[in-house]
């Protein structure tokens, strides 16, 4: 299933460099990062559902997180047509 923040510690709280890079991003990217911290990996659709953000805003947030090297992705094991996202250590 998903990896929760409590199992591995909180990346956002524990990694100062991660926090500094995240601090410069828009609020939507911070929200998406927090959702991924709690419940990852998630697809773009799942992120939109969990964060209550529009799909377009989630795409923008994921692009900003990717540009800052804070998020990683892989193809879903359940549906190889979709990518799932997770916070990048």
Tab-separated table of C-alpha atoms in Angstrom:
chain	number	residue	atom	x	y	z
A	1	UNK	CA	0.000	0.000	0.000
A	2	UNK	CA	1.354	3.471	0.714
A	3	UNK	CA	4.265	4.616	2.766
A	4	UNK	CA	3.205	6.868	5.579
A	5	UNK	CA	5.261	9.654	7.091
A	6	UNK	CA	5.086	8.064	10.520
A	7	UNK	CA	6.852	4.899	9.351
A	8	UNK	CA	9.930	6.658	8.013
A	9	UNK	CA	9.890	9.969	9.850
A	10	UNK	CA	8.815	13.232	8.293
A	11	UNK	CA	10.977	14.222	5.334
A	12	UNK	CA	9.544	17.732	5.325
A	13	UNK	CA	10.182	18.227	9.036
A	14	UNK	CA	13.500	16.363	9.297
A	15	UNK	CA	15.431	17.572	6.224
A	16	UNK	CA	16.377	21.262	6.436
A	17	UNK	CA	17.605	21.415	2.815
A	18	UNK	CA	14.304	19.913	1.655
A	19	UNK	CA	12.418	22.545	3.685
A	20	UNK	CA	14.465	25.389	2.213
A	21	UNK	CA	13.789	24.285	-1.371
A	22	UNK	CA	10.098	23.795	-0.562
A	23	UNK	CA	9.852	27.224	1.098
A	24	UNK	CA	10.392	28.968	-2.259
A	25	UNK	CA	7.527	27.142	-4.000
A	26	UNK	CA	3.875	28.214	-4.337
A	27	UNK	CA	1.257	27.082	-1.802
A	28	UNK	CA	-0.162	24.471	-4.186
A	29	UNK	CA	3.226	22.735	-4.396
A	30	UNK	CA	3.528	22.787	-0.600
A	31	UNK	CA	0.084	21.208	-0.259
A	32	UNK	CA	0.884	18.503	-2.811
A	33	UNK	CA	4.172	17.785	-1.001
A	34	UNK	CA	2.316	17.457	2.308
A	35	UNK	CA	-0.229	15.071	0.769
A	36	UNK	CA	2.631	13.000	-0.674
A	37	UNK	CA	4.361	13.004	2.706
A	38	UNK	CA	1.268	11.499	4.306
A	39	UNK	CA	0.187	9.068	1.602
A	40	UNK	CA	2.508	8.180	-1.277
A	41	UNK	CA	2.811	7.041	-3.986
A	42	UNK	CA	-0.228	8.687	-5.585
A	43	UNK	CA	-1.276	9.343	-9.168
A	44	UNK	CA	-2.069	12.823	-10.389
A	45	UNK	CA	-5.796	12.097	-10.130
A	46	UNK	CA	-5.439	10.781	-6.594
A	47	UNK	CA	-3.448	13.881	-5.652
A	48	UNK	CA	-6.207	16.107	-7.037
A	49	UNK	CA	-8.802	14.158	-5.074
A	50	UNK	CA	-6.842	14.196	-1.808
A	51	UNK	CA	-5.735	17.834	-2.012
A	52	UNK	CA	-9.060	19.148	-3.389
A	53	UNK	CA	-7.050	21.029	-6.041
A	54	UNK	CA	-7.971	21.106	-9.752
A	55	UNK	CA	-6.051	18.718	-12.033
A	56	UNK	CA	-4.318	21.629	-13.750
A	57	UNK	CA	-3.090	23.032	-10.428
A	58	UNK	CA	-1.791	19.603	-9.390
A	59	UNK	CA	0.120	19.332	-12.690
A	60	UNK	CA	1.627	22.764	-12.102
A	61	UNK	CA	2.560	21.867	-8.514
A	62	UNK	CA	4.160	18.577	-9.606
A	63	UNK	CA	6.164	20.381	-12.285
A	64	UNK	CA	7.415	22.914	-9.743
A	65	UNK	CA	8.302	20.140	-7.258
A	66	UNK	CA	10.082	18.238	-10.034
A	67	UNK	CA	12.048	21.342	-11.070
A	68	UNK	CA	13.202	21.662	-7.442
A	69	UNK	CA	14.138	17.924	-7.351
A	70	UNK	CA	11.710	17.296	-4.496
A	71	UNK	CA	9.464	14.716	-6.138
A	72	UNK	CA	10.077	11.512	-8.024
A	73	UNK	CA	7.823	9.404	-10.220
A	74	UNK	CA	7.504	5.903	-11.577
A	75	UNK	CA	4.924	3.943	-13.517
A	76	UNK	CA	2.109	2.487	-11.437
A	77	UNK	CA	2.258	-1.236	-10.774
A	78	UNK	CA	-1.557	-1.406	-10.949
A	79	UNK	CA	-1.920	0.584	-14.192
A	80	UNK	CA	1.212	0.986	-16.313
A	81	UNK	CA	-0.435	3.854	-18.233
A	82	UNK	CA	-0.277	6.055	-15.135
A	83	UNK	CA	2.605	7.520	-13.206
A	84	UNK	CA	2.648	7.760	-9.446
A	85	UNK	CA	4.517	10.413	-7.502
A	86	UNK	CA	6.426	10.378	-4.218
A	87	UNK	CA	8.717	12.700	-2.309
A	88	UNK	CA	12.311	12.283	-3.395
A	89	UNK	CA	14.757	11.732	-0.541
